[in-house]
C-alpha cells in the first residue's frame, strides 16, 4: 500500500535546529559528558522512559531469595544484572481488580472499567510537566503495539490511546518538522510563516465546524485543535526544550512487532536527546496478538502459544522474558550513551526508567501480583543499593507504584491521578524527593 | 458509554475452570449491538438517526482521496491510526486526529503539495497566473474536489490571500495545496445536513454528503463522476436513487476491496498471514494462507453480487480456489493463480466455515481449538456477549499423558464444575469442526482415534439446542437461525455506519431474514441514519 515515503530524507542537524526554532539550545558536544550529577537519594527525574509488556508467569520470573539490599536473579531476570546497582524491583502489589486480565484498564491507570476518566500515569505526568513548564515541545511519545490491534493499555480521559506502530511513521511524527518534498532548502523564516498561515486557516475552519457540532463530535474537533496547538508550540519553540543532537536516522521496517519496538526505543531516546520530549513510552506487543520469531527465543504467539500453552512453552517464555530484560538493559545503555541536553551527565542520569506490565500473573489472569522494575538515575530520586533492591509489596495497591513514578518525576501534587478512593501515597522506600 | 472488552478467548484454555458464573445472564443481544467493544470516545447515540457528525477518513480513504486528486503516483504514507474495533478499521467514534497527528498530517501535506507543485499544476489548475482571479478559480475548482463540496466563501477568500503572500504561482499554489490537504473539510466526512422543513429539529444530509456516504461506505473512496453528477443534478434524493447507486457500486470493481475487508473483519481472518503456524508437513505455507484468504474474499463477493443470501454464505456447495489451494484441499492439481469456482464435492465442507482461512485462523499454532472456533461462532454469528474468565484460575489445559484427541481433552470443560455453564455454549460448537485440523485440512482420525464431530448449537435467545454432526450440519443450523441473521445484519450495519445500534428495525423491515446480501446493502443505505440527523 505504501508508496514513496513522505519526507524520508534523514534529518539534517541544521534543519532540526531550524525546526526547533529560536529557543533551541545548542550544546557543544565537547561539553556533553560532564560529570554525572550526585546520585545520593533526593531529587527527581527530568525524563520518563516507560517500557510496557504483557504479564508473565510470576513463579518463573521472580528473583527468589532477593532482599532489600541484594538481588538474586532468576534465569528470566538474569540480563538485568547489568543494572544491578541501579535496580529496584517491586512485586506482590495488588491491582485490586483493575488489572486482572489481558487488556484490563488498570495497569497504568489504577482504575477499572467503572471510571470514565482514567488516565495512564505517563499521560498524567506529561500533563503535569506541561503545566510546570518542564515539558519538551512534544509532551509525550507513545510507540509500539502491533499493527493489527493499534490499541494499548494507555489512556487519557477514559479514551484508549493508539501507539504509533510503524517505525518510519513514528520517525516522521517525532522528527518530521523539516519541509517535505526535498529539493533546495528553504529559508526557515519563509517556511515558518507559510506554516503559520496554513495552520491559522485550518484552525478557523475547525472552529467553525466545532460550533455546529455537539457531544462526542465536538470532542473530536477539540482533540484536533489540541493537536494543532501542540504543533504550533513545537514550531514556535514555546513548548520549551530543544537542543542539538546527533543526526537520527530513519529506521527501517524490522518486519515484526517486537523488533519494531527495538526501533521505537531507539527513536524515543533520540527524541529525548534532541530535547524534543521528556516522556517516552513503548508498549512491546499487544495482549492478544503478538507473533514473534526471534533468534534465541523461538517462534510463537505470545498470548496463545506461550502464556496459555505454558506446558509446552515454558522455555520459550523464559527466553522471551530474558529478551525483554535485555531490551530494558539496552535502553539503559542507549540512555547512557547520550549527553543530557543540559550538559550535565547523560540522559540516563536524569531518566526514571520503569518496566510495567498489563497484569501480574498473565497465565492465570491475576492482577494480585503486579511487578515493577525501576532503574535509571532519575535525578537522584531512587534509594539505590549496591546489590540492588527487592521490595515485597505485601498486597499493597499497585497504584502506589504508579504514584511513585509520578513522584519520581518531581510531581508533588498527585491529586487527579488514579482511583481517588485507593491508596494515595507513593511506595515507601523506593525513592525520595 | 459502552466499555466492554474484546474477549480474550483466543486461547485454548482461557475458559477452563473459569466459568464459575454465568454467561451473559442469558440475555439475547439487543438489536444492532455487537459483542465486545474497545474503549472509545463517548459514541453518539444512534437510537434513531443519530446526531450531526463528522467521520475522519481512514488511511485507505485518505489515500484514495489523494489518488483521486493527483493520480496514482502521489506520494503517500500512512500517518494516522485506524483503531481496530470489532475487527474493522472503520469506527466513526474512535478515529480521531490528536496528539502528534497534526504534525504528521502537516509533513504529509507539505510533501504532497511540493510534489504536486512541481509536477501537477498543469493538470489540476485551470490557470497559472499569480493574481487573485486565477487563484480564486483554482481554489474553487480544485477545492470542490478536495472538499467534496463547495469551498465556503470565507475559506476561498482566505486561500486567495494566503496564495498572494507568495512570490509566484508555483509557490502560491503550493501554499494552497499544503493547507487544503490539512483542512477538516478534506480529512473528515461531514454529515451536518440542512434543516428538514418537514420535520423540525431534524436535518437532511445534502446531496454532496449523501454522495460522500455512498462512495466511502461502498468503495472506501471519494465519489466517482457518476455520483458527483447525480448529486449535482438532484438524483440522490429518493430511496430509488439510493438503491440505483448502491447496486451500481456493489456490482462494480470499485467495491472489491471494501467487500473483501468486510468478510476479513467479520470472520477475523485479516491477520491470517501473520499467525504463527507449526505444520509438521510444511504444506501450510504463506502462499497457501494467501490463497485461503483470497478464497474467502472472492467467495463473499460472488455471493453478494450473485443475489446470494446469508444462508448461501453458510451452505454454498462451491468455493473459489486457485491451483495450489485446489491441490492443498485435495481437489486435484491444475489451475493457475486465479481463483475459479469449484464444487466442494464430498471432500470439503460447505460454506464459509469450511474455508481454510477460517479454520486455520481460529486454531492454535499446531492443533485445532474447539474453544476458539466455538467462541468466534458465538461472537460473530450469534452476537453473544461472553464473560471474561475470572481471575485466579489456571487456564492451562492439562497436557495428556497418553495420546488422545483434542475433543477428549476439551471435554474436561464440560465436566469440571463451574465450567460447563460457559463452555456448553462454546465447545460443542467447536467440536463440530473437529474433522479439520489447525491448517484447515480434513482428517478422519487424530492420534489413531476416529474423529467425533458431534456437537450442539446453543443460541442465547434462540430455541432449543440443535444437535449437529459435523460442519455441514452446524452451518445449516446457523443458516436457519434467525438470531444469526440478525447478528449478520448488525455487523453489516456497523461496517457501513461505524456505529452500533443504528436503525436495526428499519434495516430488518427493508431486508429481513432470507433477503439477498445485496438487498441488505440497499436496506442499510435506505435506512434513516444514512440520510438524516437530528
PDB file of C-alpha atoms in Angstrom, chain B residues 112 143 154 209-210 212 250 274 325 348 510:
ATOM      1  CA  UNK B 112       2.370  16.060  -1.449  1.00  0.00           C
ATOM      2  CA  UNK B 143     -11.190  22.812  -3.754  1.00  0.00           C
ATOM      3  CA  UNK B 154     -14.715  32.701   3.746  1.00  0.00           C
ATOM      4  CA  UNK B 209     -22.956  14.467   1.854  1.00  0.00           C
ATOM      5  CA  UNK B 210     -25.089  11.589   0.596  1.00  0.00           C
ATOM      6  CA  UNK B 212     -19.820  11.047   0.159  1.00  0.00           C
ATOM      7  CA  UNK B 250     -21.714  -3.024  -5.227  1.00  0.00           C
ATOM      8  CA  UNK B 274       0.976 -13.177  10.370  1.00  0.00           C
ATOM      9  CA  UNK B 325      -5.163 -24.366  -2.939  1.00  0.00           C
ATOM     10  CA  UNK B 348     -14.726 -30.230   1.777  1.00  0.00           C
ATOM     11  CA  UNK B 510     -36.350  -3.441   4.443  1.00  0.00           C
TER      12      UNK B 510
END
